[in-house]
Amino acid sequence: MSEVIKKQTILSGMQPTGSLHVGNLEGALRNWTNLQNDYWMYCCIVDLHALTADFKNTKPMKDKIFQMAVDFLSAGLDPEKCAIFIQSEVPQHAELHLLFSMLITVPTLTRMPTYQEKKEKLDSYGFLGYPVLQAADICLYNADKVPVGKDQEKHIWLAKDLAQRFNTIYKKTFKEPEALFTTIPLILGSDNRKMSKSLDNHIPLDFTEKQTEKRLRSFYTDPNKQRKGDPGNPEKCPIYLLHKVYTDNPENEIAPECKTGALGCVDCKMKLNVNLNDALRPIRDKRVELLKDESYVWDVLATGGERARQRAENMMEKVRSSMKISYRKKK
Ligand code: TRP
């Protein structure tokens, strides 16, 4: 990017779920590691959002944050280029959340699809406000772009709406953030549903090569292809989806032989196994290295937090001043 063009800012967030999996890697992290070269990047580990799902069993949170930070670094996020930090270490997130909560009605929030899906189980005030907190995350850094999956579309729309509302009611203060959708299709897990840790259908980055092979063997494939010789439909197969990411030229190397039946599912999985493990090896090696020096990882988070707090407080001074709730004399 040329020097004269002012760099734009990206804010991205992920809930601390512990060590990450292939779905997180391809759905988000790879994209982030590319973006860090062209934007000011803020990568926020959103522990406050995680509290909305479970506010009682908080002891494991610290390790989940740590493991996720390790995977961010193993996958190639560079702390020189991008501030990796913990949301709760920047109290301005909570402050802007509260101010934004004045600008939105309860029915707008109860209509959000993410709330509708979980309201039987999660009916706290905190969970209702989840998208408001997310809007605060984004606007606090005056982000131009927010890399997310399609499932987050409404949340980004709400952040934009809140920024707009604030600008109209008080004074132009925020940019209106835009979603940056990932182009990779949704990575599916062993049961053909979205790959996720909670469904235990995932391929963790910290699996050994043997564990990876075992997990791949258990994967769902086209049910019409029972044995080698049966013709299969690669477009209905989560293994083929992974070939598209990890195998060169799968349209010619895999798909035709699957369709004729010449390639059996086990052989197809073993081809993927080789390519997948090759691709994950450098990440896994880096992970092992990082685990030898835990204090380095905590230092990265502390430094990232420091940078984030500075930027956030700078923004909050503007926010308080726009709202005329800034009472102290400037020094
Ligand atoms: N809601 C997001 C998700 O579930 C996580 C998130 C929280 C986030 N704050 C954010 C994503 C800010 C992008 C920007 O994936």
CSV table of C-alpha atoms and ligand atoms in Angstrom, one decimal:
chain,number,residue,atom,x,y,z
A,1,MET,CA,0.0,0.0,0.0
A,2,SER,CA,1.4,3.4,-1.0
A,3,GLU,CA,2.7,5.7,1.7
A,4,VAL,CA,0.4,8.6,0.8
A,5,ILE,CA,-2.8,6.7,1.3
A,6,LYS,CA,-3.8,6.8,4.9
A,7,LYS,CA,-4.0,3.3,6.3
A,8,GLN,CA,-7.5,2.2,7.3
A,9,THR,CA,-8.3,0.4,10.5
A,10,ILE,CA,-9.6,-3.1,11.0
A,11,LEU,CA,-11.1,-4.4,14.2
A,12,SER,CA,-11.8,-8.1,14.5
A,13,GLY,CA,-13.0,-10.1,17.4
A,14,MET,CA,-13.2,-13.7,18.5
A,15,GLN,CA,-14.6,-15.4,21.6
A,16,PRO,CA,-12.0,-17.2,23.7
A,17,THR,CA,-12.8,-20.9,23.0
A,18,GLY,CA,-9.2,-22.1,23.7
A,19,SER,CA,-7.1,-23.7,21.0
A,20,LEU,CA,-8.4,-23.2,17.5
A,21,HIS,CA,-9.4,-25.5,14.7
A,22,VAL,CA,-9.2,-25.7,10.9
A,23,GLY,CA,-12.5,-23.8,10.6
A,24,ASN,CA,-11.2,-20.8,12.6
A,25,LEU,CA,-8.0,-20.9,10.6
A,26,GLU,CA,-9.5,-20.9,7.2
A,27,GLY,CA,-12.7,-18.9,8.1
A,28,ALA,CA,-10.9,-16.1,9.9
A,29,LEU,CA,-7.3,-16.3,10.8
A,30,ARG,CA,-5.7,-16.6,7.4
A,31,ASN,CA,-7.7,-13.6,6.3
A,32,TRP,CA,-6.5,-11.6,9.3
A,33,THR,CA,-2.8,-12.5,8.7
A,34,ASN,CA,-3.2,-11.1,5.2
A,35,LEU,CA,-5.0,-8.0,6.3
A,36,GLN,CA,-2.4,-7.1,8.9
A,37,ASN,CA,0.0,-6.0,6.1
A,38,ASP,CA,-2.3,-3.3,4.7
A,39,TYR,CA,-4.3,-2.1,7.7
A,40,TRP,CA,-3.9,-1.0,11.3
A,41,MET,CA,-5.2,-4.2,12.9
A,42,TYR,CA,-6.8,-4.6,16.3
A,43,CYS,CA,-7.5,-8.3,17.2
A,44,CYS,CA,-9.7,-8.4,20.2
A,45,ILE,CA,-10.2,-11.6,22.4
A,46,VAL,CA,-13.7,-10.9,23.5
A,47,ASP,CA,-13.9,-12.4,27.0
A,48,LEU,CA,-16.8,-10.1,28.0
A,49,HIS,CA,-18.9,-11.5,25.1
A,50,ALA,CA,-18.0,-15.0,26.4
A,51,LEU,CA,-19.5,-14.1,29.8
A,52,THR,CA,-22.9,-13.7,28.2
A,53,ALA,CA,-22.9,-17.5,27.5
A,54,ASP,CA,-21.5,-18.6,30.8
A,55,PHE,CA,-21.0,-16.2,33.6
A,56,LYS,CA,-20.6,-18.8,36.4
A,57,ASN,CA,-17.8,-21.1,35.3
A,58,THR,CA,-15.2,-18.4,34.7
A,59,LYS,CA,-12.1,-20.2,35.9
A,60,PRO,CA,-11.2,-21.8,32.5
A,61,MET,CA,-11.4,-18.4,30.8
A,62,LYS,CA,-7.8,-17.5,31.5
A,63,ASP,CA,-6.4,-20.6,29.8
A,64,LYS,CA,-8.8,-20.3,26.9
A,65,ILE,CA,-7.5,-16.8,26.3
A,66,PHE,CA,-3.9,-18.0,26.5
A,67,GLN,CA,-4.5,-20.9,24.1
A,68,MET,CA,-6.2,-18.7,21.6
A,69,ALA,CA,-3.4,-16.1,21.7
A,70,VAL,CA,-0.9,-18.9,21.1
A,71,ASP,CA,-2.8,-20.0,18.0
A,72,PHE,CA,-3.1,-16.4,16.8
A,73,LEU,CA,0.6,-16.2,16.9
A,74,SER,CA,1.3,-19.7,15.5
A,75,ALA,CA,-1.0,-18.9,12.5
A,76,GLY,CA,1.1,-15.8,11.7
A,77,LEU,CA,-0.4,-12.8,13.4
A,78,ASP,CA,2.5,-10.5,14.0
A,79,PRO,CA,2.4,-8.5,17.2
A,80,GLU,CA,4.5,-5.8,15.5
A,81,LYS,CA,1.8,-5.3,12.9
A,82,CYS,CA,-1.3,-6.0,14.9
A,83,ALA,CA,-2.5,-5.3,18.5
A,84,ILE,CA,-3.7,-8.6,20.0
A,85,PHE,CA,-5.5,-7.8,23.3
A,86,ILE,CA,-8.1,-8.9,25.8
A,87,GLN,CA,-11.4,-7.0,25.7
A,88,SER,CA,-11.8,-6.7,29.5
A,89,GLU,CA,-8.4,-5.1,29.8
A,90,VAL,CA,-9.7,-2.1,27.9
A,91,PRO,CA,-12.5,-0.8,30.1
A,92,GLN,CA,-13.6,1.7,27.5
A,93,HIS,CA,-15.4,-1.1,25.7
A,94,ALA,CA,-17.8,-1.3,28.7
A,95,GLU,CA,-18.2,2.5,28.8
A,96,LEU,CA,-19.1,2.9,25.1
A,97,HIS,CA,-21.4,-0.1,25.4
A,98,LEU,CA,-23.3,1.7,28.1
A,99,LEU,CA,-23.6,4.9,26.1
A,100,PHE,CA,-24.7,3.1,23.0
A,101,SER,CA,-27.3,1.2,25.0
A,102,MET,CA,-29.2,4.5,25.3
A,103,LEU,CA,-29.5,4.8,21.5
A,104,ILE,CA,-31.3,1.5,20.8
A,105,THR,CA,-34.6,0.1,21.7
A,106,VAL,CA,-35.3,-3.2,23.4
A,107,PRO,CA,-37.5,-4.5,20.6
A,108,THR,CA,-34.7,-3.9,18.0
A,109,LEU,CA,-32.5,-6.1,20.1
A,110,THR,CA,-35.1,-8.8,20.8
A,111,ARG,CA,-35.6,-9.1,17.0
A,112,MET,CA,-32.0,-9.9,16.3
A,113,PRO,CA,-31.7,-13.5,15.0
A,114,THR,CA,-28.9,-14.4,17.3
A,115,TYR,CA,-31.1,-13.4,20.3
A,116,GLN,CA,-34.1,-15.3,18.9
A,117,GLU,CA,-32.1,-18.5,18.5
A,118,LYS,CA,-30.9,-18.6,22.1
A,119,LYS,CA,-33.4,-16.7,24.1
A,120,GLU,CA,-34.9,-19.8,25.7
A,121,LYS,CA,-31.5,-20.6,27.3
A,122,LEU,CA,-30.0,-17.1,27.5
A,123,ASP,CA,-32.3,-14.5,28.7
A,124,SER,CA,-30.0,-12.1,30.6
A,125,TYR,CA,-29.8,-8.4,30.0
A,126,GLY,CA,-26.2,-9.0,29.2
A,127,PHE,CA,-27.0,-11.4,26.4
A,128,LEU,CA,-29.6,-9.1,25.0
A,129,GLY,CA,-27.0,-6.4,24.8
A,130,TYR,CA,-24.4,-8.7,23.0
A,131,PRO,CA,-24.7,-6.8,19.7
A,132,VAL,CA,-24.4,-3.4,21.4
A,133,LEU,CA,-21.2,-4.5,23.0
A,134,GLN,CA,-20.0,-5.7,19.6
A,135,ALA,CA,-20.8,-2.3,18.1
A,136,ALA,CA,-18.8,-0.7,20.9
A,137,ASP,CA,-15.8,-2.9,20.1
A,138,ILE,CA,-15.9,-1.8,16.5
A,139,CYS,CA,-16.6,1.9,17.0
A,140,LEU,CA,-14.1,2.3,19.8
A,141,TYR,CA,-11.3,2.0,17.3
A,142,ASN,CA,-13.2,3.9,14.6
A,143,ALA,CA,-12.8,0.8,12.4
A,144,ASP,CA,-13.3,1.1,8.7
A,145,LYS,CA,-13.7,-2.6,8.1
A,146,VAL,CA,-14.7,-5.6,10.1
A,147,PRO,CA,-13.8,-9.1,8.8
A,148,VAL,CA,-16.6,-11.5,9.8
A,149,GLY,CA,-18.6,-14.4,8.6
A,150,LYS,CA,-22.0,-14.0,7.0
A,151,ASP,CA,-23.7,-15.0,10.3
A,152,GLN,CA,-22.5,-11.6,11.7
A,153,GLU,CA,-24.1,-9.5,9.0
A,154,LYS,CA,-26.9,-8.1,11.3
A,155,HIS,CA,-24.4,-7.3,14.0
A,156,ILE,CA,-22.3,-5.2,11.7
A,157,TRP,CA,-25.4,-3.5,10.4
A,158,LEU,CA,-26.3,-2.6,13.9
A,159,ALA,CA,-22.8,-1.2,14.6
A,160,LYS,CA,-23.2,1.0,11.5
A,161,ASP,CA,-26.7,2.1,12.6
A,162,LEU,CA,-25.5,3.0,16.1
A,163,ALA,CA,-22.5,5.0,14.6
A,164,GLN,CA,-25.0,6.8,12.3
A,165,ARG,CA,-27.4,7.5,15.1
A,166,PHE,CA,-24.7,8.9,17.4
A,167,ASN,CA,-23.4,11.1,14.6
A,168,THR,CA,-26.9,12.5,13.9
A,169,ILE,CA,-27.9,13.1,17.5
A,170,TYR,CA,-24.7,14.6,18.8
A,171,LYS,CA,-21.9,15.4,16.4
A,172,LYS,CA,-20.1,13.5,13.6
A,173,THR,CA,-17.7,11.3,15.7
A,174,PHE,CA,-17.7,7.8,14.2
A,175,LYS,CA,-16.9,6.3,10.8
A,176,GLU,CA,-19.6,4.0,9.6
A,177,PRO,CA,-18.0,0.5,9.7
A,178,GLU,CA,-18.4,-2.0,6.8
A,179,ALA,CA,-18.3,-5.8,7.0
A,180,LEU,CA,-15.5,-7.6,5.1
A,181,PHE,CA,-16.9,-11.0,4.4
A,182,THR,CA,-14.6,-13.9,4.0
A,183,THR,CA,-14.6,-15.5,0.6
A,184,ILE,CA,-13.8,-19.0,1.8
A,185,PRO,CA,-17.0,-21.1,2.0
A,186,LEU,CA,-18.1,-22.4,5.5
A,187,ILE,CA,-15.8,-25.2,6.6
A,188,LEU,CA,-17.8,-28.2,7.6
A,189,GLY,CA,-16.9,-30.7,10.3
A,190,SER,CA,-17.0,-34.5,10.5
A,191,ASP,CA,-20.8,-34.6,10.8
A,192,ASN,CA,-21.3,-32.3,7.8
A,193,ARG,CA,-22.4,-29.4,10.1
A,194,LYS,CA,-20.4,-26.1,10.6
A,195,MET,CA,-17.1,-27.1,12.1
A,196,SER,CA,-17.1,-26.1,15.7
A,197,LYS,CA,-15.5,-27.1,19.0
A,198,SER,CA,-18.8,-27.4,20.8
A,199,LEU,CA,-20.1,-29.9,18.3
A,200,ASP,CA,-16.8,-31.9,18.6
A,201,ASN,CA,-16.7,-32.3,14.8
A,202,HIS,CA,-13.6,-30.3,14.4
A,203,ILE,CA,-9.9,-30.7,13.5
A,204,PRO,CA,-8.0,-28.8,16.2
A,205,LEU,CA,-4.7,-27.1,15.2
A,206,ASP,CA,-3.0,-28.8,18.1
A,207,PHE,CA,-4.0,-32.3,17.0
A,208,THR,CA,-1.1,-34.7,16.2
A,209,GLU,CA,-0.8,-36.0,12.7
A,210,LYS,CA,-2.2,-39.4,14.0
A,211,GLN,CA,-5.2,-37.7,15.6
A,212,THR,CA,-5.8,-35.7,12.4
A,213,GLU,CA,-5.9,-38.9,10.4
A,214,LYS,CA,-8.3,-40.6,12.8
A,215,ARG,CA,-10.6,-37.6,12.7
A,216,LEU,CA,-10.5,-37.5,8.9
A,217,ARG,CA,-11.4,-41.2,8.8
A,218,SER,CA,-14.5,-40.5,10.8
A,219,PHE,CA,-15.7,-37.8,8.4
A,220,TYR,CA,-19.1,-37.9,6.7
A,221,THR,CA,-19.0,-38.4,2.9
A,222,ASP,CA,-21.6,-38.6,0.2
A,223,PRO,CA,-24.0,-41.3,1.5
A,224,ASN,CA,-24.7,-42.5,-2.0
A,225,LYS,CA,-21.1,-43.5,-2.3
A,226,GLN,CA,-20.9,-46.6,0.0
A,227,ARG,CA,-17.8,-48.2,-1.4
A,228,LYS,CA,-15.0,-47.7,-3.9
A,229,GLY,CA,-16.4,-48.0,-7.4
A,230,ASP,CA,-19.7,-46.2,-6.5
A,231,PRO,CA,-19.9,-42.8,-8.1
A,232,GLY,CA,-19.9,-39.8,-5.7
A,233,ASN,CA,-20.8,-36.2,-5.7
A,234,PRO,CA,-17.8,-34.1,-4.5
A,235,GLU,CA,-20.0,-31.0,-4.0
A,236,LYS,CA,-21.9,-32.8,-1.3
A,237,CYS,CA,-18.8,-33.8,0.6
A,238,PRO,CA,-17.0,-31.9,3.4
A,239,ILE,CA,-13.8,-33.7,2.6
A,240,TYR,CA,-13.9,-32.3,-0.9
A,241,LEU,CA,-14.4,-28.8,0.6
A,242,LEU,CA,-11.2,-29.3,2.5
A,243,HIS,CA,-9.4,-30.5,-0.6
A,244,LYS,CA,-10.4,-27.2,-2.2
A,245,VAL,CA,-8.4,-25.5,0.5
A,246,TYR,CA,-5.4,-27.9,0.9
A,247,THR,CA,-5.0,-29.8,-2.4
A,248,ASP,CA,-3.6,-28.2,-5.6
A,249,ASN,CA,-6.0,-28.4,-8.5
A,250,PRO,CA,-8.7,-30.6,-6.8
A,251,GLU,CA,-11.1,-30.1,-9.8
A,252,ASN,CA,-8.7,-32.3,-11.9
A,253,GLU,CA,-6.9,-34.3,-9.2
A,254,ILE,CA,-9.9,-35.4,-7.0
A,255,ALA,CA,-13.3,-34.6,-8.4
A,256,PRO,CA,-13.3,-36.6,-11.7
A,257,GLU,CA,-12.1,-39.8,-10.0
A,258,CYS,CA,-14.7,-39.4,-7.2
A,259,LYS,CA,-17.4,-39.0,-9.7
A,260,THR,CA,-16.5,-42.1,-11.7
A,261,GLY,CA,-15.9,-44.1,-8.5
A,262,ALA,CA,-12.3,-44.8,-9.2
A,263,LEU,CA,-11.2,-43.0,-6.1
A,264,GLY,CA,-12.6,-44.5,-2.9
A,265,CYS,CA,-13.4,-42.3,0.1
A,266,VAL,CA,-10.7,-43.7,2.4
A,267,ASP,CA,-8.0,-43.1,-0.2
A,268,CYS,CA,-9.4,-39.6,-0.8
A,269,LYS,CA,-9.3,-38.9,2.9
A,270,MET,CA,-5.7,-40.1,3.1
A,271,LYS,CA,-4.6,-37.8,0.3
A,272,LEU,CA,-6.2,-34.9,2.2
A,273,ASN,CA,-4.5,-36.1,5.4
A,274,VAL,CA,-1.1,-35.7,3.8
A,275,ASN,CA,-1.8,-32.2,2.4
A,276,LEU,CA,-3.5,-31.0,5.6
A,277,ASN,CA,-0.8,-32.2,7.9
A,278,ASP,CA,1.8,-30.6,5.6
A,279,ALA,CA,0.0,-27.3,5.8
A,280,LEU,CA,-0.5,-27.4,9.5
A,281,ARG,CA,3.1,-28.5,10.4
A,282,PRO,CA,4.6,-25.1,10.5
A,283,ILE,CA,1.7,-23.8,12.7
A,284,ARG,CA,2.0,-26.8,15.0
A,285,ASP,CA,5.8,-26.4,15.3
A,286,LYS,CA,5.4,-22.7,16.2
A,287,ARG,CA,2.8,-23.6,18.8
A,288,VAL,CA,5.3,-26.0,20.5
A,289,GLU,CA,7.9,-23.2,20.5
A,290,LEU,CA,5.5,-20.7,22.0
A,291,LEU,CA,4.4,-23.0,24.7
A,292,LYS,CA,8.1,-23.1,26.0
A,293,ASP,CA,7.8,-19.4,26.8
A,294,GLU,CA,4.4,-18.5,28.2
A,295,SER,CA,5.6,-15.2,29.5
A,296,TYR,CA,6.3,-14.0,25.9
A,297,VAL,CA,2.6,-14.7,25.0
A,298,TRP,CA,1.4,-12.8,28.1
A,299,ASP,CA,3.7,-9.9,27.2
A,300,VAL,CA,2.2,-9.7,23.7
A,301,LEU,CA,-1.2,-9.5,25.2
A,302,ALA,CA,-0.1,-6.8,27.7
A,303,THR,CA,1.5,-4.7,25.0
A,304,GLY,CA,-1.5,-5.1,22.7
A,305,GLY,CA,-3.7,-4.0,25.6
A,306,GLU,CA,-1.6,-0.9,26.2
A,307,ARG,CA,-1.9,0.1,22.5
A,308,ALA,CA,-5.6,-0.6,22.4
A,309,ARG,CA,-6.2,1.4,25.6
A,310,GLN,CA,-4.5,4.4,24.2
A,311,ARG,CA,-6.4,4.4,21.0
A,312,ALA,CA,-9.7,3.7,22.9
A,313,GLU,CA,-9.2,6.4,25.4
A,314,ASN,CA,-8.4,8.9,22.7
A,315,MET,CA,-11.7,8.0,21.0
A,316,MET,CA,-13.7,8.1,24.3
A,317,GLU,CA,-12.5,11.6,24.9
A,318,LYS,CA,-14.1,12.6,21.6
A,319,VAL,CA,-17.2,10.7,22.4
A,320,ARG,CA,-17.7,12.3,25.8
A,321,SER,CA,-17.0,15.7,24.3
A,322,SER,CA,-19.5,15.2,21.5
A,323,MET,CA,-22.1,14.2,24.1
A,324,LYS,CA,-21.1,17.1,26.3
A,325,ILE,CA,-20.6,14.8,29.2
A,326,SER,CA,-16.9,15.8,29.6
A,327,TYR,CA,-16.7,17.9,32.8
A,328,ARG,CA,-13.1,17.9,33.8
A,329,LYS,CA,-10.8,20.8,32.8
A,330,LYS,CA,-8.4,19.7,30.1
A,331,LYS,CA,-4.8,19.8,31.5
B,1,TRP,N1,-19.8,-11.9,17.6
B,1,TRP,C1,-18.6,-12.3,17.0
B,1,TRP,C2,-18.7,-13.8,16.7
B,1,TRP,O1,-19.4,-14.5,17.3
B,1,TRP,C3,-17.4,-12.0,17.9
B,1,TRP,C4,-17.2,-10.5,18.1
B,1,TRP,C5,-17.3,-9.8,19.2
B,1,TRP,C6,-16.7,-9.7,17.1
B,1,TRP,N2,-16.9,-8.5,19.0
B,1,TRP,C7,-16.6,-8.4,17.7
B,1,TRP,C8,-16.4,-9.8,15.7
B,1,TRP,C9,-16.2,-7.3,16.9
B,1,TRP,C10,-16.0,-8.7,15.0
B,1,TRP,C11,-15.9,-7.4,15.6
B,1,TRP,O2,-17.9,-14.2,15.8
